mmCIF file of C-alpha atoms and ligand atoms in Angstrom:
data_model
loop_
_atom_site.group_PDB
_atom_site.id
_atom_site.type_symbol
_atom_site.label_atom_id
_atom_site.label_comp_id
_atom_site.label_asym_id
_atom_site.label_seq_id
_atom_site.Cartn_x
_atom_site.Cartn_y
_atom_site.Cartn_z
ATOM 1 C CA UNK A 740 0.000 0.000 0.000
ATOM 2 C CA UNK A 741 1.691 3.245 -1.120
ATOM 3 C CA UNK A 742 0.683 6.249 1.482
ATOM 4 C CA UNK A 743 1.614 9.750 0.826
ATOM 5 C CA UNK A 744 1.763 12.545 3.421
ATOM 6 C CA UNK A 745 0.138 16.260 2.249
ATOM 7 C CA UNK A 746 1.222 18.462 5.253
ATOM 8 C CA UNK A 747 0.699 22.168 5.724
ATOM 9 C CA UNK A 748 -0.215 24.897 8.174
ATOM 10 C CA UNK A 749 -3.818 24.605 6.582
ATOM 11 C CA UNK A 750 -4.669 27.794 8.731
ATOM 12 C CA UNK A 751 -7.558 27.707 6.664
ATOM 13 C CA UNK A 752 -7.385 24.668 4.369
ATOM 14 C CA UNK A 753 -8.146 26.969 1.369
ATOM 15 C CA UNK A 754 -9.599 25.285 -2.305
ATOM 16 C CA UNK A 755 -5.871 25.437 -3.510
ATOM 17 C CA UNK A 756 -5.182 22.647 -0.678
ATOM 18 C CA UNK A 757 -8.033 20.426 -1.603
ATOM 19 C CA UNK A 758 -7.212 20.475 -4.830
ATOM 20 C CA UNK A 759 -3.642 19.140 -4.237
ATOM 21 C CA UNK A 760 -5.200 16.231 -1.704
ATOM 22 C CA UNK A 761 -7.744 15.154 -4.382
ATOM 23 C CA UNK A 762 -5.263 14.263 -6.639
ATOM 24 C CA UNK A 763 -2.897 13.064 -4.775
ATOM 25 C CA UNK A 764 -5.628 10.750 -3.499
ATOM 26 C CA UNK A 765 -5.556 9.261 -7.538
ATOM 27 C CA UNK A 766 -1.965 8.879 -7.139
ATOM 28 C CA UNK A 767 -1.801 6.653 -4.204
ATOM 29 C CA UNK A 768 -3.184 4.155 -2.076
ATOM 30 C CA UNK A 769 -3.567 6.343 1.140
ATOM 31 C CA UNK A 770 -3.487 10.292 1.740
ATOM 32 C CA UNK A 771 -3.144 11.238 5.251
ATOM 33 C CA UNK A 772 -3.959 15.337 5.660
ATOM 34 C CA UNK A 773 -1.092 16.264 8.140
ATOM 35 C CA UNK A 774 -1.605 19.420 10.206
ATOM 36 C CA UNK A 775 2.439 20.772 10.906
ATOM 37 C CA UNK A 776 3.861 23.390 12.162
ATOM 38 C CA UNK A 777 6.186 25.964 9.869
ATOM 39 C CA UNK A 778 8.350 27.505 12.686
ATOM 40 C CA UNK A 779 8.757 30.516 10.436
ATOM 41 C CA UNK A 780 5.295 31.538 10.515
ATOM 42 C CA UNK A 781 3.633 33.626 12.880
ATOM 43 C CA UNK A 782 1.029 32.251 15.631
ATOM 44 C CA UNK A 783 -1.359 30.257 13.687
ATOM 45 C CA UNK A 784 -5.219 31.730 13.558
ATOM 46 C CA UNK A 785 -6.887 29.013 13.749
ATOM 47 C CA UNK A 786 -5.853 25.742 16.494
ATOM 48 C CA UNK A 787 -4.785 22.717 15.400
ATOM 49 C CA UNK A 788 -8.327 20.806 16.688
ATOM 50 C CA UNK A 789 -10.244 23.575 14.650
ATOM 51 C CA UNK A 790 -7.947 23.074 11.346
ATOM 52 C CA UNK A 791 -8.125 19.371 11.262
ATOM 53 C CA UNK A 792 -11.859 19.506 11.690
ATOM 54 C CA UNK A 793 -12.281 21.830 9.072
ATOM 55 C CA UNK A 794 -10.158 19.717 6.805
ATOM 56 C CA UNK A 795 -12.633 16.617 7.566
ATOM 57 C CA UNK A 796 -15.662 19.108 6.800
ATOM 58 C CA UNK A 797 -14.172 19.052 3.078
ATOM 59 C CA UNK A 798 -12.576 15.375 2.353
ATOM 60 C CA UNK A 799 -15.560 13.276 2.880
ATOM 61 C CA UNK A 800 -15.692 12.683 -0.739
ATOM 62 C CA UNK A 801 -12.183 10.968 -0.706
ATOM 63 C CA UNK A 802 -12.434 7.510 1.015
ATOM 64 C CA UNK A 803 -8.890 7.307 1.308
ATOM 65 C CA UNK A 804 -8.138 10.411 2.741
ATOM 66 C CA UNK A 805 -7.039 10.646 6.189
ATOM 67 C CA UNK A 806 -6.356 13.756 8.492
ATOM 68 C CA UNK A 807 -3.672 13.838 11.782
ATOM 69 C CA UNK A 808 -1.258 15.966 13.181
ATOM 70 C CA UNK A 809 2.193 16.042 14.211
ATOM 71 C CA UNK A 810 4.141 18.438 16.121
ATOM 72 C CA UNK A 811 7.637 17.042 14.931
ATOM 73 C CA UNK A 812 9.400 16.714 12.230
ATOM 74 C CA UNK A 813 7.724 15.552 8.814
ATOM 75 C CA UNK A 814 11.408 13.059 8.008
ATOM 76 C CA UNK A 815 9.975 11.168 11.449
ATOM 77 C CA UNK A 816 6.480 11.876 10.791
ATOM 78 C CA UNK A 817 7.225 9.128 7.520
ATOM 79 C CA UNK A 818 9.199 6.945 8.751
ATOM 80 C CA UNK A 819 6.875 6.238 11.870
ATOM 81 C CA UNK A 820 3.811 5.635 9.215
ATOM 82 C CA UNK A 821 5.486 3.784 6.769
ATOM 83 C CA UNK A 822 4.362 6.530 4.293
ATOM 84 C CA UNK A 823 6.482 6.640 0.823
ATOM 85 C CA UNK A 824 6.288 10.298 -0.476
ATOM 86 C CA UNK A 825 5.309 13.956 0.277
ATOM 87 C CA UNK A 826 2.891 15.681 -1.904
ATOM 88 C CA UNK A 827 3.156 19.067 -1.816
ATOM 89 C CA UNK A 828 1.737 21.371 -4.827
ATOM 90 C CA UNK A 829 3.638 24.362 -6.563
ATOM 91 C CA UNK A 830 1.981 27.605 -7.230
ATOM 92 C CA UNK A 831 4.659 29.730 -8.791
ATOM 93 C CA UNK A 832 8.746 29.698 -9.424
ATOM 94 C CA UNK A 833 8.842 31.853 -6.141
ATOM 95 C CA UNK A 834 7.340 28.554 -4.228
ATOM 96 C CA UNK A 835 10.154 26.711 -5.367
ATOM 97 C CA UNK A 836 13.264 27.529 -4.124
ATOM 98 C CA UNK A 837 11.846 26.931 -0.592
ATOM 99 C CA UNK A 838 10.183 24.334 -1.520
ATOM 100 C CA UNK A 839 13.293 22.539 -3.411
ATOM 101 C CA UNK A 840 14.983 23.006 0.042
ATOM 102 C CA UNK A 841 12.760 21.369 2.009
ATOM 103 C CA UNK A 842 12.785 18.172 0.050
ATOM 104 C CA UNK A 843 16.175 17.814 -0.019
ATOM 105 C CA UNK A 844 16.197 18.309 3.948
ATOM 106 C CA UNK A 845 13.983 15.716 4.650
ATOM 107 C CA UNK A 846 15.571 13.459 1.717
ATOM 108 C CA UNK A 847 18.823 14.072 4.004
ATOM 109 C CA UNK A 848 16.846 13.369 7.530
ATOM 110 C CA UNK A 849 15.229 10.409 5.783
ATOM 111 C CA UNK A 850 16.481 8.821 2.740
ATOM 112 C CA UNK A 851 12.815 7.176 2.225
ATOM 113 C CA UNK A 852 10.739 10.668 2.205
ATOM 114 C CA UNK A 853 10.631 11.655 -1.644
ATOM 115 C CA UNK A 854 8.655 14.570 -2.487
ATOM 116 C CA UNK A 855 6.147 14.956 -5.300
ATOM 117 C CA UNK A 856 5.454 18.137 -6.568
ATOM 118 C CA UNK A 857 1.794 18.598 -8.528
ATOM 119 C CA UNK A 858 1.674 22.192 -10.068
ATOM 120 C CA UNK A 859 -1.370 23.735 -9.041
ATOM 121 C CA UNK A 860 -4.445 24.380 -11.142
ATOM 122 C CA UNK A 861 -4.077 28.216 -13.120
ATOM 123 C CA UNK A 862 -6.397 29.621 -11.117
ATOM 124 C CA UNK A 863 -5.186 28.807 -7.683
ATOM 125 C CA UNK A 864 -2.167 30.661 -8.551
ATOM 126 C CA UNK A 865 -2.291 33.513 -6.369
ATOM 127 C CA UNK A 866 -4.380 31.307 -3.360
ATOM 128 C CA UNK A 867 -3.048 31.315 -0.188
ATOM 129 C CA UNK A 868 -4.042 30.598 3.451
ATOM 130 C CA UNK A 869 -2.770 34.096 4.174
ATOM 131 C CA UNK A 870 -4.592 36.049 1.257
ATOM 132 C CA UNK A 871 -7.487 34.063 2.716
ATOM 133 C CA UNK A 872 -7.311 35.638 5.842
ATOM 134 C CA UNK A 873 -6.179 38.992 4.703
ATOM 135 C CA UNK A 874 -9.306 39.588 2.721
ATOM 136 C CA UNK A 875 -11.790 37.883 5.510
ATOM 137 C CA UNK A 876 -10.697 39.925 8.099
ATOM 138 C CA UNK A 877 -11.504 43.288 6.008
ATOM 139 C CA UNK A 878 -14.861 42.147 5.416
ATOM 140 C CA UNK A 879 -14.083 40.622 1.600
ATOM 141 C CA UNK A 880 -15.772 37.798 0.130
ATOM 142 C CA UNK A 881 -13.744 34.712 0.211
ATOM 143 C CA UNK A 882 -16.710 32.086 -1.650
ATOM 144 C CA UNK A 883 -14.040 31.518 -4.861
ATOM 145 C CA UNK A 884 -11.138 30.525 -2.052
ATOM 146 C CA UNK A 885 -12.290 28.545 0.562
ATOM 147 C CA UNK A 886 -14.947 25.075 0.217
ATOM 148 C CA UNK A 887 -18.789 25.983 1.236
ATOM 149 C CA UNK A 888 -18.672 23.283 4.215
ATOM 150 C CA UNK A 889 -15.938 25.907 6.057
ATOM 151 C CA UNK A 890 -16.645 29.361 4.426
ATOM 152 C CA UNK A 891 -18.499 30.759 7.706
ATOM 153 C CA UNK A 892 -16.542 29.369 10.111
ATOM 154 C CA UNK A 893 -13.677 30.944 8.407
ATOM 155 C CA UNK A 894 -15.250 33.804 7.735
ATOM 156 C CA UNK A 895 -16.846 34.681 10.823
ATOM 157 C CA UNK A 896 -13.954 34.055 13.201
ATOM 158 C CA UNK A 897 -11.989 35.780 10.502
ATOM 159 C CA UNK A 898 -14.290 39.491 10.629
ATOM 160 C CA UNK A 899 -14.788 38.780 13.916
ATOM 161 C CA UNK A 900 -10.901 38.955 15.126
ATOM 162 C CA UNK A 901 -10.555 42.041 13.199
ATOM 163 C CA UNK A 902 -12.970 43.788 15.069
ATOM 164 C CA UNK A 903 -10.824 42.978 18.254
HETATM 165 O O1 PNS B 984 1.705 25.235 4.669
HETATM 166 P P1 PNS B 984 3.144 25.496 4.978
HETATM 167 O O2 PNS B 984 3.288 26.391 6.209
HETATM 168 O O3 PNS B 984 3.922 26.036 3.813
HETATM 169 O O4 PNS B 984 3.800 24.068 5.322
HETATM 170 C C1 PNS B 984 5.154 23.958 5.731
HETATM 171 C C2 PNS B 984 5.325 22.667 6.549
HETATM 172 C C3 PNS B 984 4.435 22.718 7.777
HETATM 173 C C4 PNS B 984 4.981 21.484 5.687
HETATM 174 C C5 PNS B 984 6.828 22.594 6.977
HETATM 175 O O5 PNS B 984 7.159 23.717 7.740
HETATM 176 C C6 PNS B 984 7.120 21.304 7.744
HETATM 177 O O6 PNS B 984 7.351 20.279 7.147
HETATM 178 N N1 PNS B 984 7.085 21.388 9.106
HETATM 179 C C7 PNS B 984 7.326 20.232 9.956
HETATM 180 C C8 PNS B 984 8.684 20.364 10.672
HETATM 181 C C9 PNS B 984 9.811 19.950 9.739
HETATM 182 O O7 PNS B 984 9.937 18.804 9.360
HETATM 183 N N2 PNS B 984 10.621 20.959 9.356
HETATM 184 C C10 PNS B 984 11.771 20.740 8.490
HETATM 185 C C11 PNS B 984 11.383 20.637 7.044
HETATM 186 S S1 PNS B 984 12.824 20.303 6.095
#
């Protein structure tokens, strides 16, 4: 059984994201979702409980998609499941140099984790977790970013801290 791990902040999962997992779900056996944590990036908005669950709200659809978190690093993360590869998807040339680094990192940690790249879908290029966020909290309509089964969740705790 060939398992792949999609990991992320996912603070939201945005449409980009789901995107990714749905086809990485064609590509392999088993998907697990994995909730991580980017040590560069500011205090997440949302807590890991509230993105996992809103990540479950929107993979129903794909029976072999799974969603966890992990707190460590994503080398152990694999080699603890079993899992074979990392799916991550590309938006632009400016994802990649970070991107490229990363993969060889955990290549280096773990000789097992190889990293798949999917290029993401034209119009996703610009999405992000943080544009998400950035045009929620001014009051912005977010419908063509973000699934229907999370939009007011998002959206309300979203206007609702920027009123704070
Ligand atoms: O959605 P993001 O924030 O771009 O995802 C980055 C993430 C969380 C996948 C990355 O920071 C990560 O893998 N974190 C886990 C800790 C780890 O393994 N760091 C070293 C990567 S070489």
């Amino acid at each position: 059984m060939r398992t792949a791990v999609c990991p992320g902040s996912f603070d939201p999962i945005t449409l980009g994201h789901l995107d990714i997992i749905e086809r990485a779900s064609h590509l392999f056996d088993k998907v697990i979702v994995l909730v991580s944590f980017n040590s560069s990036k500011s205090k997440a908005v949302f807590t890991v409980n509230e993105r996992m669950e809103m990540i479950q709200k929107v993979v129903p659809h794909l029976s072999n998609v799974v969603v966890d978190c992990y707190s460590g690093l994503l080398a152990d993360y694999l080699k603890m499941t079993g899992a074979c590869a990392i799916v991550k998807g590309l938006r632009a040339v400016s994802d990649f140099e970070y991107e490229f680094q990363m993969a060889l990192a955990n290549k280096k940690l773990f000789n097992g984790a190889e990293t798949v790249f999917l290029t993401t879908r034209g119009e996703n290029m610009y999405l992000s977790s943080s544009l998400v966020k950035e045009i929620a909290s001014f009051g912005g309509d977010i419908s063509d970013f973000v699934s229907d089964e999370v939009h007011d969740f998002i959206y309300e705790r979203l206007t609702k801290k920027s009123l704070e």
